[in-house]
Each structure stands twice: as C-alpha cells, then as structure tokens.
Amino acid sequence: MATIAKFQIPASDTALGATFEDIPSLVCEMEQAIAIDDFGIWLSGADISAINSALEADSTVTVHSVIRSADESWLYNIRFSDEIIGMISLIVEEGGTALKARAKNGRWTVELRFPTREDVSQVYEQLRGRDVQVDVVQIQPFSKDTADEIRLTPAQSEALLAAIQHGYFEIPREISQEELATELEISHQALSERFRRGFRTLATTEIKTAEKDRQQSIGSIY
C-alpha cells in the first residue's frame, strides 16, 4: 500500500548546511520537483545580499539564481552538488515522490510518498549508510483522507497570492486568468490546475475545521 513518510534531517548532513550556519534564521520552502537537477526554493529570514553570499560559499550549491520575489521572500532556482543529487536520486529510485520539503532552524522536514512501506525502510537504511542522521517522525498509509490533509504547495500558494494581489477575485476582475498565467510565467492550463487543487485543499480544510469545532461545541454542552 502507498505510504507517506515524514523525515527530519539536519541540513548539515544534506543540503544548505553551511547556509544555515551563516544564517540561522533562514527558512526554506521547496516547490514540488519534477526533475532532480534544478529546484525552486523559497528563501526568507534574511536580506537577499546575505542569502546570496551564503549560497555562494555553500559547497552543496553549484548554481543559484533568483526567479521572483514576494514579501521579503525570494524564489531561487538552485542546482545542488553531485552528492546531494545522489541522495535525491536514491529516493526517486525507490519510487519516492516529494510532497513537501521545508527547512527551519537548520533541519529539513520532508514529506514523501512511497509505493510501499518497504520502500520507506530501503531509503532510510540507504541514507543512514551515507552517515545521514534521519529521524522518521511519521509513517501512515496514503489514503483519500491523508491526501486531503496535505497543505497548499508553494506553487499553489504563489498562484493564489498572485491572484489576490492582481485583483483576479475582484468584481469585475482586474486581470484575466490568461494574463495572470503570463505574469507567473506558466501555462494557462498549469494555473487552472493550481487553482483547482488549491481551492479543493482550502475547502476541505475549512469543512473539516468547521466540523471539528461543531463537535467540540456539542461536547461542551453535555
């Protein structure tokens, strides 16, 4: 059965360890990756000059460039060293798919989906074999319920935030979906898909929260 595993890994054992050492306040949010060579990563918690200097000195980073910015956060395109790509490759080879990856206080929290629980064990053992300190903080079967609980991806958050900022939800609309897609440098179809999945996640979360509050309210009466 498909399984979701949440790992916590020190950045010092993987990616951006030196950057976190230079900037302890740094926060990283990785976009879901299609390839394993270049990654879109939102960085915040410091000014851009400090981030650039730290990335330049980080041996796990080979190439980096800023794609866009929003509210003192910067979306970087980052290419990692062969050692980091090797770690990512072994996850992919076991059928792993990254659902979320975030780093704060010098630790990565990574949520991955695998075809089976055995694949989780294989990746865990291989990472430990590379002297990577891995803490498995959660393992659960992947089901419709767990899928619904996944938060908005950074790409979905970016699309919805841009829609608000550019007046897409105003009446009348101040920008069309085609124009917004051009602004975000993605296809109209990709933007439509981000909206659809993002709205579904937000609606599901809101309904579950409302139902939980209702049950607690009923319980308090009795």
PDB file of C-alpha atoms in Angstrom:
ATOM      1  CA  MET A   1       0.000   0.000   0.000  1.00  0.00           C
ATOM      2  CA  ALA A   2       1.177   3.519  -0.789  1.00  0.00           C
ATOM      3  CA  THR A   3       2.738   5.128   2.272  1.00  0.00           C
ATOM      4  CA  ILE A   4       3.532   8.663   3.401  1.00  0.00           C
ATOM      5  CA  ALA A   5       6.668   9.126   5.488  1.00  0.00           C
ATOM      6  CA  LYS A   6       7.835  12.299   7.189  1.00  0.00           C
ATOM      7  CA  PHE A   7      11.601  12.547   7.722  1.00  0.00           C
ATOM      8  CA  GLN A   8      13.584  15.119   9.678  1.00  0.00           C
ATOM      9  CA  ILE A   9      17.186  15.514   8.556  1.00  0.00           C
ATOM     10  CA  PRO A  10      19.845  18.005   9.682  1.00  0.00           C
ATOM     11  CA  ALA A  11      20.806  20.413   6.920  1.00  0.00           C
ATOM     12  CA  SER A  12      24.419  19.843   7.949  1.00  0.00           C
ATOM     13  CA  ASP A  13      24.065  16.233   6.704  1.00  0.00           C
ATOM     14  CA  THR A  14      22.363  17.211   3.456  1.00  0.00           C
ATOM     15  CA  ALA A  15      21.637  20.463   1.616  1.00  0.00           C
ATOM     16  CA  LEU A  16      22.360  24.068   2.654  1.00  0.00           C
ATOM     17  CA  GLY A  17      24.100  23.179   5.907  1.00  0.00           C
ATOM     18  CA  ALA A  18      26.699  25.932   5.516  1.00  0.00           C
ATOM     19  CA  THR A  19      23.998  28.426   4.554  1.00  0.00           C
ATOM     20  CA  PHE A  20      22.102  27.698   7.769  1.00  0.00           C
ATOM     21  CA  GLU A  21      25.318  28.008   9.731  1.00  0.00           C
ATOM     22  CA  ASP A  22      25.785  31.506   8.281  1.00  0.00           C
ATOM     23  CA  ILE A  23      22.092  32.423   8.584  1.00  0.00           C
ATOM     24  CA  PRO A  24      20.421  30.556  11.498  1.00  0.00           C
ATOM     25  CA  SER A  25      17.161  32.468  10.886  1.00  0.00           C
ATOM     26  CA  LEU A  26      16.849  31.162   7.334  1.00  0.00           C
ATOM     27  CA  VAL A  27      13.605  29.485   6.282  1.00  0.00           C
ATOM     28  CA  CYS A  28      13.386  27.326   3.144  1.00  0.00           C
ATOM     29  CA  GLU A  29      10.290  26.050   1.354  1.00  0.00           C
ATOM     30  CA  MET A  30      10.900  23.767  -1.607  1.00  0.00           C
ATOM     31  CA  GLU A  31       8.492  23.620  -4.512  1.00  0.00           C
ATOM     32  CA  GLN A  32       7.434  20.170  -5.643  1.00  0.00           C
ATOM     33  CA  ALA A  33      10.075  18.955  -8.057  1.00  0.00           C
ATOM     34  CA  ILE A  34       9.599  17.353 -11.461  1.00  0.00           C
ATOM     35  CA  ALA A  35      13.305  16.937 -12.210  1.00  0.00           C
ATOM     36  CA  ILE A  36      16.143  16.205  -9.813  1.00  0.00           C
ATOM     37  CA  ASP A  37      18.673  18.664 -11.252  1.00  0.00           C
ATOM     38  CA  ASP A  38      17.233  22.101 -10.501  1.00  0.00           C
ATOM     39  CA  PHE A  39      14.888  23.058  -7.678  1.00  0.00           C
ATOM     40  CA  GLY A  40      12.666  26.017  -6.957  1.00  0.00           C
ATOM     41  CA  ILE A  41      13.174  27.018  -3.323  1.00  0.00           C
ATOM     42  CA  TRP A  42      11.638  29.959  -1.480  1.00  0.00           C
ATOM     43  CA  LEU A  43      14.154  31.505   0.946  1.00  0.00           C
ATOM     44  CA  SER A  44      13.343  34.027   3.670  1.00  0.00           C
ATOM     45  CA  GLY A  45      14.509  35.103   7.108  1.00  0.00           C
ATOM     46  CA  ALA A  46      17.383  37.333   5.960  1.00  0.00           C
ATOM     47  CA  ASP A  47      18.088  40.030   3.379  1.00  0.00           C
ATOM     48  CA  ILE A  48      18.862  38.936  -0.141  1.00  0.00           C
ATOM     49  CA  SER A  49      22.510  40.016  -0.064  1.00  0.00           C
ATOM     50  CA  ALA A  50      23.190  37.818   2.978  1.00  0.00           C
ATOM     51  CA  ILE A  51      21.404  34.889   1.334  1.00  0.00           C
ATOM     52  CA  ASN A  52      23.383  35.307  -1.892  1.00  0.00           C
ATOM     53  CA  SER A  53      26.679  35.439  -0.007  1.00  0.00           C
ATOM     54  CA  ALA A  54      25.831  32.321   1.992  1.00  0.00           C
ATOM     55  CA  LEU A  55      24.770  30.385  -1.111  1.00  0.00           C
ATOM     56  CA  GLU A  56      27.978  31.390  -2.891  1.00  0.00           C
ATOM     57  CA  ALA A  57      30.029  29.871  -0.061  1.00  0.00           C
ATOM     58  CA  ASP A  58      27.900  26.709   0.323  1.00  0.00           C
ATOM     59  CA  SER A  59      29.599  23.657  -1.187  1.00  0.00           C
ATOM     60  CA  THR A  60      26.257  21.886  -1.667  1.00  0.00           C
ATOM     61  CA  VAL A  61      25.146  24.594  -4.134  1.00  0.00           C
ATOM     62  CA  THR A  62      26.642  24.754  -7.635  1.00  0.00           C
ATOM     63  CA  VAL A  63      24.326  27.288  -9.324  1.00  0.00           C
ATOM     64  CA  HIS A  64      21.706  29.660  -7.942  1.00  0.00           C
ATOM     65  CA  SER A  65      19.620  32.488  -9.332  1.00  0.00           C
ATOM     66  CA  VAL A  66      16.592  34.495  -8.203  1.00  0.00           C
ATOM     67  CA  ILE A  67      13.418  33.862 -10.212  1.00  0.00           C
ATOM     68  CA  ARG A  68      10.969  36.139  -8.396  1.00  0.00           C
ATOM     69  CA  SER A  69      10.288  37.808  -5.038  1.00  0.00           C
ATOM     70  CA  ALA A  70       7.284  38.332  -2.763  1.00  0.00           C
ATOM     71  CA  ASP A  71       7.020  39.850   0.729  1.00  0.00           C
ATOM     72  CA  GLU A  72      10.726  39.591   1.614  1.00  0.00           C
ATOM     73  CA  SER A  73      10.871  36.019   0.293  1.00  0.00           C
ATOM     74  CA  TRP A  74      12.792  35.036  -2.819  1.00  0.00           C
ATOM     75  CA  LEU A  75      12.185  32.121  -5.138  1.00  0.00           C
ATOM     76  CA  TYR A  76      15.561  30.720  -6.140  1.00  0.00           C
ATOM     77  CA  ASN A  77      16.417  28.239  -8.826  1.00  0.00           C
ATOM     78  CA  ILE A  78      19.117  26.112  -7.207  1.00  0.00           C
ATOM     79  CA  ARG A  79      21.259  23.336  -8.614  1.00  0.00           C
ATOM     80  CA  PHE A  80      22.864  21.167  -5.959  1.00  0.00           C
ATOM     81  CA  SER A  81      26.163  19.309  -5.892  1.00  0.00           C
ATOM     82  CA  ASP A  82      26.516  15.731  -7.144  1.00  0.00           C
ATOM     83  CA  GLU A  83      26.494  14.442  -3.555  1.00  0.00           C
ATOM     84  CA  ILE A  84      23.072  15.969  -2.849  1.00  0.00           C
ATOM     85  CA  ILE A  85      21.713  14.853  -6.228  1.00  0.00           C
ATOM     86  CA  GLY A  86      22.879  11.341  -5.353  1.00  0.00           C
ATOM     87  CA  MET A  87      20.792  11.385  -2.151  1.00  0.00           C
ATOM     88  CA  ILE A  88      17.756  12.617  -4.039  1.00  0.00           C
ATOM     89  CA  SER A  89      18.275  10.009  -6.754  1.00  0.00           C
ATOM     90  CA  LEU A  90      18.154   7.122  -4.304  1.00  0.00           C
ATOM     91  CA  ILE A  91      14.762   8.370  -3.081  1.00  0.00           C
ATOM     92  CA  VAL A  92      13.485   8.590  -6.650  1.00  0.00           C
ATOM     93  CA  GLU A  93      14.851   5.132  -7.472  1.00  0.00           C
ATOM     94  CA  GLU A  94      12.733   3.664  -4.657  1.00  0.00           C
ATOM     95  CA  GLY A  95       9.638   5.316  -6.123  1.00  0.00           C
ATOM     96  CA  GLY A  96       9.618   8.250  -3.717  1.00  0.00           C
ATOM     97  CA  THR A  97       7.701  11.438  -4.542  1.00  0.00           C
ATOM     98  CA  ALA A  98       8.281  14.648  -2.595  1.00  0.00           C
ATOM     99  CA  LEU A  99       5.030  16.113  -1.272  1.00  0.00           C
ATOM    100  CA  LYS A 100       6.570  18.806   0.947  1.00  0.00           C
ATOM    101  CA  ALA A 101      10.043  19.879   1.980  1.00  0.00           C
ATOM    102  CA  ARG A 102      10.765  22.681   4.435  1.00  0.00           C
ATOM    103  CA  ALA A 103      13.810  23.685   6.414  1.00  0.00           C
ATOM    104  CA  LYS A 104      13.978  25.818   9.553  1.00  0.00           C
ATOM    105  CA  ASN A 105      16.408  26.024  12.467  1.00  0.00           C
ATOM    106  CA  GLY A 106      18.906  24.017  10.450  1.00  0.00           C
ATOM    107  CA  ARG A 107      16.660  20.977   9.925  1.00  0.00           C
ATOM    108  CA  TRP A 108      14.797  19.717   6.880  1.00  0.00           C
ATOM    109  CA  THR A 109      11.327  18.271   7.314  1.00  0.00           C
ATOM    110  CA  VAL A 110      10.485  16.219   4.235  1.00  0.00           C
ATOM    111  CA  GLU A 111       7.186  14.503   3.486  1.00  0.00           C
ATOM    112  CA  LEU A 112       7.470  11.722   0.904  1.00  0.00           C
ATOM    113  CA  ARG A 113       5.080   9.279  -0.724  1.00  0.00           C
ATOM    114  CA  PHE A 114       6.308   5.750  -1.496  1.00  0.00           C
ATOM    115  CA  PRO A 115       4.655   2.797  -3.248  1.00  0.00           C
ATOM    116  CA  THR A 116       5.096   0.580  -0.164  1.00  0.00           C
ATOM    117  CA  ARG A 117       6.249   0.750   3.453  1.00  0.00           C
ATOM    118  CA  GLU A 118       9.240  -1.409   2.496  1.00  0.00           C
ATOM    119  CA  ASP A 119      10.439   1.370   0.158  1.00  0.00           C
ATOM    120  CA  VAL A 120      10.499   3.729   3.153  1.00  0.00           C
ATOM    121  CA  SER A 121      12.753   1.271   5.008  1.00  0.00           C
ATOM    122  CA  GLN A 122      15.051   0.952   2.000  1.00  0.00           C
ATOM    123  CA  VAL A 123      15.533   4.717   1.723  1.00  0.00           C
ATOM    124  CA  TYR A 124      16.021   5.069   5.473  1.00  0.00           C
ATOM    125  CA  GLU A 125      18.741   2.402   5.515  1.00  0.00           C
ATOM    126  CA  GLN A 126      20.500   3.835   2.472  1.00  0.00           C
ATOM    127  CA  LEU A 127      20.555   7.323   3.928  1.00  0.00           C
ATOM    128  CA  ARG A 128      21.899   6.017   7.229  1.00  0.00           C
ATOM    129  CA  GLY A 129      24.517   4.174   5.216  1.00  0.00           C
ATOM    130  CA  ARG A 130      25.650   7.564   3.918  1.00  0.00           C
ATOM    131  CA  ASP A 131      26.024   8.800   7.527  1.00  0.00           C
ATOM    132  CA  VAL A 132      22.886  10.939   7.223  1.00  0.00           C
ATOM    133  CA  GLN A 133      21.057  11.299  10.539  1.00  0.00           C
ATOM    134  CA  VAL A 134      17.433  10.552   9.655  1.00  0.00           C
ATOM    135  CA  ASP A 135      14.567  10.739  12.133  1.00  0.00           C
ATOM    136  CA  VAL A 136      11.310   9.159  10.980  1.00  0.00           C
ATOM    137  CA  VAL A 137       8.662  11.269  12.706  1.00  0.00           C
ATOM    138  CA  GLN A 138       5.584   9.837  10.986  1.00  0.00           C
ATOM    139  CA  ILE A 139       4.534   6.940   8.764  1.00  0.00           C
ATOM    140  CA  GLN A 140       0.959   6.439   7.609  1.00  0.00           C
ATOM    141  CA  PRO A 141      -0.932   4.798   4.754  1.00  0.00           C
ATOM    142  CA  PHE A 142      -1.696   7.114   1.857  1.00  0.00           C
ATOM    143  CA  SER A 143      -5.474   7.434   1.526  1.00  0.00           C
ATOM    144  CA  LYS A 144      -8.025   9.953   0.377  1.00  0.00           C
ATOM    145  CA  ASP A 145      -8.140  11.408   3.898  1.00  0.00           C
ATOM    146  CA  THR A 146      -4.373  11.858   4.166  1.00  0.00           C
ATOM    147  CA  ALA A 147      -4.253  13.369   0.689  1.00  0.00           C
ATOM    148  CA  ASP A 148      -6.898  15.911   1.688  1.00  0.00           C
ATOM    149  CA  GLU A 149      -4.842  16.919   4.730  1.00  0.00           C
ATOM    150  CA  ILE A 150      -1.811  17.953   2.668  1.00  0.00           C
ATOM    151  CA  ARG A 151      -1.370  21.719   2.798  1.00  0.00           C
ATOM    152  CA  LEU A 152      -1.184  24.001  -0.191  1.00  0.00           C
ATOM    153  CA  THR A 153       2.030  23.523  -2.142  1.00  0.00           C
ATOM    154  CA  PRO A 154       4.281  26.581  -2.548  1.00  0.00           C
ATOM    155  CA  ALA A 155       3.239  26.733  -6.228  1.00  0.00           C
ATOM    156  CA  GLN A 156      -0.451  26.790  -5.285  1.00  0.00           C
ATOM    157  CA  SER A 157       0.172  29.419  -2.593  1.00  0.00           C
ATOM    158  CA  GLU A 158       2.092  31.584  -5.069  1.00  0.00           C
ATOM    159  CA  ALA A 159      -0.714  31.343  -7.640  1.00  0.00           C
ATOM    160  CA  LEU A 160      -3.463  32.231  -5.161  1.00  0.00           C
ATOM    161  CA  LEU A 161      -1.437  35.074  -3.630  1.00  0.00           C
ATOM    162  CA  ALA A 162      -0.728  36.499  -7.094  1.00  0.00           C
ATOM    163  CA  ALA A 163      -4.432  36.226  -7.958  1.00  0.00           C
ATOM    164  CA  ILE A 164      -5.336  38.271  -4.878  1.00  0.00           C
ATOM    165  CA  GLN A 165      -2.608  40.866  -5.465  1.00  0.00           C
ATOM    166  CA  HIS A 166      -3.573  41.353  -9.126  1.00  0.00           C
ATOM    167  CA  GLY A 167      -7.309  41.582  -8.477  1.00  0.00           C
ATOM    168  CA  TYR A 168      -8.336  38.297 -10.070  1.00  0.00           C
ATOM    169  CA  PHE A 169     -11.041  37.775  -7.431  1.00  0.00           C
ATOM    170  CA  GLU A 170     -12.379  41.329  -7.601  1.00  0.00           C
ATOM    171  CA  ILE A 171     -15.748  42.125  -9.217  1.00  0.00           C
ATOM    172  CA  PRO A 172     -15.202  42.921 -12.000  1.00  0.00           C
ATOM    173  CA  ARG A 173     -11.903  41.096 -12.414  1.00  0.00           C
ATOM    174  CA  GLU A 174      -8.853  43.294 -12.875  1.00  0.00           C
ATOM    175  CA  ILE A 175      -6.859  40.592 -14.661  1.00  0.00           C
ATOM    176  CA  SER A 176      -7.788  37.560 -16.723  1.00  0.00           C
ATOM    177  CA  GLN A 177      -6.558  34.044 -15.979  1.00  0.00           C
ATOM    178  CA  GLU A 178      -4.537  34.124 -19.212  1.00  0.00           C
ATOM    179  CA  GLU A 179      -2.851  37.380 -18.166  1.00  0.00           C
ATOM    180  CA  LEU A 180      -2.162  36.035 -14.677  1.00  0.00           C
ATOM    181  CA  ALA A 181      -0.611  32.888 -16.148  1.00  0.00           C
ATOM    182  CA  THR A 182       1.685  35.083 -18.254  1.00  0.00           C
ATOM    183  CA  GLU A 183       2.614  37.088 -15.141  1.00  0.00           C
ATOM    184  CA  LEU A 184       3.567  33.853 -13.351  1.00  0.00           C
ATOM    185  CA  GLU A 185       5.362  32.541 -16.452  1.00  0.00           C
ATOM    186  CA  ILE A 186       3.332  29.344 -16.567  1.00  0.00           C
ATOM    187  CA  SER A 187       0.720  27.958 -18.950  1.00  0.00           C
ATOM    188  CA  HIS A 188      -2.980  28.752 -18.617  1.00  0.00           C
ATOM    189  CA  GLN A 189      -3.600  25.032 -18.024  1.00  0.00           C
ATOM    190  CA  ALA A 190      -0.994  24.868 -15.236  1.00  0.00           C
ATOM    191  CA  LEU A 191      -2.554  27.877 -13.489  1.00  0.00           C
ATOM    192  CA  SER A 192      -6.034  26.392 -13.794  1.00  0.00           C
ATOM    193  CA  GLU A 193      -4.778  23.155 -12.231  1.00  0.00           C
ATOM    194  CA  ARG A 194      -3.112  25.005  -9.336  1.00  0.00           C
ATOM    195  CA  PHE A 195      -6.348  26.888  -8.684  1.00  0.00           C
ATOM    196  CA  ARG A 196      -8.442  23.707  -8.795  1.00  0.00           C
ATOM    197  CA  ARG A 197      -6.199  21.753  -6.425  1.00  0.00           C
ATOM    198  CA  GLY A 198      -5.659  24.751  -4.166  1.00  0.00           C
ATOM    199  CA  PHE A 199      -9.380  25.504  -3.855  1.00  0.00           C
ATOM    200  CA  ARG A 200     -10.066  21.842  -3.089  1.00  0.00           C
ATOM    201  CA  THR A 201      -7.447  21.790  -0.315  1.00  0.00           C
ATOM    202  CA  LEU A 202      -8.716  25.038   1.215  1.00  0.00           C
ATOM    203  CA  ALA A 203     -12.351  23.928   1.065  1.00  0.00           C
ATOM    204  CA  THR A 204     -11.562  20.525   2.577  1.00  0.00           C
ATOM    205  CA  THR A 205      -9.551  22.069   5.394  1.00  0.00           C
ATOM    206  CA  GLU A 206     -12.273  24.632   6.136  1.00  0.00           C
ATOM    207  CA  ILE A 207     -15.023  21.985   6.198  1.00  0.00           C
ATOM    208  CA  LYS A 208     -13.009  19.702   8.490  1.00  0.00           C
ATOM    209  CA  THR A 209     -12.201  22.589  10.830  1.00  0.00           C
ATOM    210  CA  ALA A 210     -15.846  23.670  10.969  1.00  0.00           C
ATOM    211  CA  GLU A 211     -16.990  20.113  11.677  1.00  0.00           C
ATOM    212  CA  LYS A 212     -14.371  19.708  14.419  1.00  0.00           C
ATOM    213  CA  ASP A 213     -15.488  22.979  16.022  1.00  0.00           C
ATOM    214  CA  ARG A 214     -19.120  21.861  15.817  1.00  0.00           C
ATOM    215  CA  GLN A 215     -18.358  18.528  17.518  1.00  0.00           C
ATOM    216  CA  GLN A 216     -16.425  20.293  20.273  1.00  0.00           C
ATOM    217  CA  SER A 217     -19.318  22.700  20.755  1.00  0.00           C
ATOM    218  CA  ILE A 218     -21.784  19.817  21.074  1.00  0.00           C
ATOM    219  CA  GLY A 219     -19.473  18.043  23.517  1.00  0.00           C
ATOM    220  CA  SER A 220     -19.185  21.121  25.716  1.00  0.00           C
ATOM    221  CA  ILE A 221     -22.976  21.249  26.075  1.00  0.00           C
ATOM    222  CA  TYR A 222     -23.033  17.774  27.611  1.00  0.00           C
TER     223      TYR A 222
END
